[in-house]
CSV table of C-alpha atoms in Angstrom, one decimal:
chain,number,residue,atom,x,y,z
A,1,MET,CA,0.0,0.0,0.0
A,2,PHE,CA,2.7,2.5,1.0
A,3,PRO,CA,6.0,2.9,-0.8
A,4,LEU,CA,9.0,1.5,1.1
A,5,THR,CA,11.5,3.9,2.7
A,6,PHE,CA,15.1,3.5,1.7
A,7,GLU,CA,15.9,1.6,4.9
A,8,GLU,CA,12.9,-0.7,4.5
A,9,GLY,CA,14.0,-1.5,1.0
A,10,VAL,CA,17.6,-2.3,2.0
A,11,LEU,CA,16.5,-4.5,4.9
A,12,ARG,CA,13.9,-6.3,2.9
A,13,GLY,CA,16.6,-7.0,0.3
A,14,LEU,CA,18.9,-8.3,3.0
A,15,GLU,CA,16.2,-10.5,4.6
A,16,GLY,CA,15.0,-11.8,1.2
A,17,SER,CA,18.4,-12.8,-0.2
A,18,ASP,CA,20.4,-15.8,0.5
A,19,ALA,CA,23.6,-13.8,0.2
A,20,VAL,CA,24.5,-10.1,0.3
A,21,PHE,CA,28.1,-9.1,-0.2
A,22,LEU,CA,30.5,-6.5,-1.6
A,23,ALA,CA,32.8,-7.9,-4.3
A,24,ARG,CA,35.2,-7.1,-7.1
A,25,VAL,CA,34.6,-8.8,-10.4
A,26,THR,CA,37.7,-10.8,-11.4
A,27,SER,CA,36.5,-12.4,-14.6
A,28,MET,CA,33.4,-13.4,-16.5
A,29,LEU,CA,32.3,-15.5,-19.4
A,30,VAL,CA,32.5,-13.4,-22.6
A,31,PRO,CA,29.3,-13.6,-24.6
A,32,VAL,CA,29.6,-15.7,-27.7
A,33,THR,CA,27.5,-15.9,-30.8
A,34,SER,CA,25.9,-19.3,-30.6
A,35,MET,CA,24.1,-21.2,-27.9
A,36,GLU,CA,26.3,-24.3,-28.5
A,37,GLU,CA,29.4,-22.2,-27.5
A,38,MET,CA,27.9,-21.1,-24.2
A,39,GLU,CA,29.4,-22.5,-21.0
A,40,GLU,CA,26.0,-23.1,-19.5
A,41,VAL,CA,22.3,-22.9,-20.4
A,42,ARG,CA,19.7,-22.6,-17.6
A,43,LEU,CA,16.0,-23.1,-18.2
A,44,GLY,CA,16.6,-22.4,-21.9
A,45,PHE,CA,18.6,-19.2,-21.3
A,46,PRO,CA,22.3,-18.8,-21.7
A,47,VAL,CA,24.0,-17.5,-18.5
A,48,ARG,CA,27.1,-15.6,-17.7
A,49,ARG,CA,29.4,-16.9,-14.9
A,50,VAL,CA,30.9,-14.0,-13.0
A,51,SER,CA,33.9,-14.7,-10.8
A,52,PHE,CA,34.5,-12.4,-7.9
A,53,GLU,CA,36.8,-11.5,-5.0
A,54,LEU,CA,34.9,-11.2,-1.8
A,55,LEU,CA,35.5,-7.8,-0.1
A,56,GLU,CA,32.8,-7.9,2.6
A,57,ASN,CA,30.3,-10.5,3.5
A,58,PHE,CA,27.0,-9.1,4.9
A,59,LYS,CA,25.1,-12.4,4.7
A,60,GLY,CA,25.4,-16.0,3.4
A,61,VAL,CA,28.6,-16.2,1.3
A,62,GLU,CA,30.3,-19.5,1.9
A,63,PRO,CA,34.1,-20.2,1.4
A,64,SER,CA,33.3,-22.2,-1.7
A,65,ASP,CA,31.4,-19.3,-3.4
A,66,LYS,CA,33.8,-18.0,-6.0
A,67,TYR,CA,31.3,-17.0,-8.7
A,68,LEU,CA,27.7,-16.2,-9.4
A,69,VAL,CA,25.5,-16.7,-12.5
A,70,THR,CA,23.2,-14.3,-14.2
A,71,PRO,CA,21.2,-14.7,-17.5
A,72,LEU,CA,22.9,-13.0,-20.5
A,73,SER,CA,19.7,-11.3,-21.5
A,74,SER,CA,17.9,-8.6,-19.6
A,75,ALA,CA,14.7,-10.1,-21.0
A,76,ALA,CA,15.5,-13.1,-18.7
A,77,CYS,CA,16.3,-10.7,-15.8
A,78,GLY,CA,20.0,-10.9,-16.4
A,79,TYR,CA,22.3,-8.3,-14.8
A,80,SER,CA,24.6,-6.9,-17.5
A,81,ALA,CA,26.4,-4.1,-15.8
A,82,PHE,CA,29.2,-6.3,-14.3
A,83,GLU,CA,32.7,-5.2,-15.4
A,84,VAL,CA,36.0,-6.9,-14.6
A,85,GLY,CA,37.8,-4.9,-11.9
A,86,SER,CA,34.7,-3.1,-10.8
A,87,GLU,CA,33.1,-3.4,-7.3
A,88,PHE,CA,29.5,-4.3,-6.8
A,89,LEU,CA,27.1,-4.7,-3.9
A,90,VAL,CA,25.4,-8.0,-4.7
A,91,TYR,CA,22.1,-9.4,-3.5
A,92,ALA,CA,22.0,-13.0,-4.6
A,93,SER,CA,19.8,-16.1,-4.3
A,94,ARG,CA,20.9,-19.7,-4.5
A,95,ASN,CA,19.6,-21.8,-7.3
A,96,SER,CA,18.8,-25.5,-7.1
A,97,GLU,CA,22.4,-26.4,-7.5
A,98,GLY,CA,23.5,-24.1,-4.7
A,99,GLU,CA,25.1,-21.5,-6.9
A,100,LEU,CA,24.7,-17.8,-6.3
A,101,GLY,CA,22.7,-15.9,-8.9
A,102,THR,CA,21.5,-12.4,-9.3
A,103,GLY,CA,19.5,-10.3,-11.8
A,104,ILE,CA,18.1,-6.9,-12.6
A,105,CYS,CA,15.0,-7.3,-10.3
A,106,GLY,CA,17.1,-7.2,-7.1
A,107,ARG,CA,19.2,-4.5,-5.5
A,108,THR,CA,22.6,-5.5,-7.0
A,109,ALA,CA,24.4,-2.3,-8.1
A,110,PRO,CA,27.9,-0.8,-8.6
A,111,SER,CA,29.3,0.0,-5.1
A,112,ALA,CA,30.2,3.5,-6.1
A,113,GLY,CA,26.5,4.4,-6.3
A,114,ALA,CA,25.5,2.4,-3.2
A,115,THR,CA,27.6,3.9,-0.4
A,116,ASP,CA,24.6,4.8,1.7
A,117,GLU,CA,23.2,1.3,1.3
A,118,ILE,CA,26.6,-0.3,2.2
A,119,GLN,CA,26.8,1.9,5.3
A,120,LEU,CA,23.3,0.9,6.4
A,121,LEU,CA,24.1,-2.8,5.9
A,122,ARG,CA,27.3,-2.4,8.0
A,123,GLU,CA,25.4,-0.6,10.8
A,124,TYR,CA,22.6,-3.2,10.7
A,125,ILE,CA,25.1,-6.2,10.8
A,126,VAL,CA,27.3,-4.6,13.5
A,127,ASN,CA,24.6,-3.2,15.7
A,128,SER,CA,22.5,-6.1,16.9
A,129,GLU,CA,20.1,-3.7,18.5
A,130,VAL,CA,19.0,-2.3,15.2
A,131,GLU,CA,15.6,-3.9,14.3
A,132,PRO,CA,14.3,-4.2,10.8
A,133,PRO,CA,11.5,-1.7,10.2
A,134,TYR,CA,8.0,-3.0,9.8
A,135,THR,CA,7.3,-3.7,6.1
A,136,ASP,CA,4.0,-4.5,4.4
A,137,LEU,CA,4.8,-7.9,2.8
A,138,GLN,CA,1.8,-7.5,0.5
A,139,ASN,CA,3.5,-4.5,-1.2
A,140,ASP,CA,6.3,-6.3,-3.0
A,141,GLY,CA,5.9,-4.5,-6.4
A,142,PRO,CA,7.1,-6.2,-9.6
A,143,SER,CA,9.2,-9.3,-9.4
A,144,CYS,CA,11.4,-11.5,-11.6
A,145,GLU,CA,12.1,-15.1,-11.0
A,146,GLN,CA,15.8,-15.7,-10.4
A,147,ASN,CA,17.7,-18.8,-11.4
């Protein structure tokens, strides 16, 4: 019914994700021209595998997590802004194989534009007295399914 405040949106993203972290992209699958040349295809959509260096773990990253997947196409909710060497605040979910995945319908963003969000996450994680604000769970807005 009511729009979310910035804090409510960040904390809803934290609660609704399997993993939230700050990372530097170290490599990624370069798109190719044919489906046969793709490293992986998920649910009929080619995916990009993005390797990362973990800079800060806010939630859920395991030592074995070295990459995440995202569909190549934004039509399949793929996140296309990743660039090698750049830092990102990533909100990810685990797929059925346990891999981390992200897309355009979440809060994943370049870290340079998410400094307030990163600071709020740090405060929330460090300060156990901070309570998530009340959120109307019926007001989720548009969503995309993530694989």
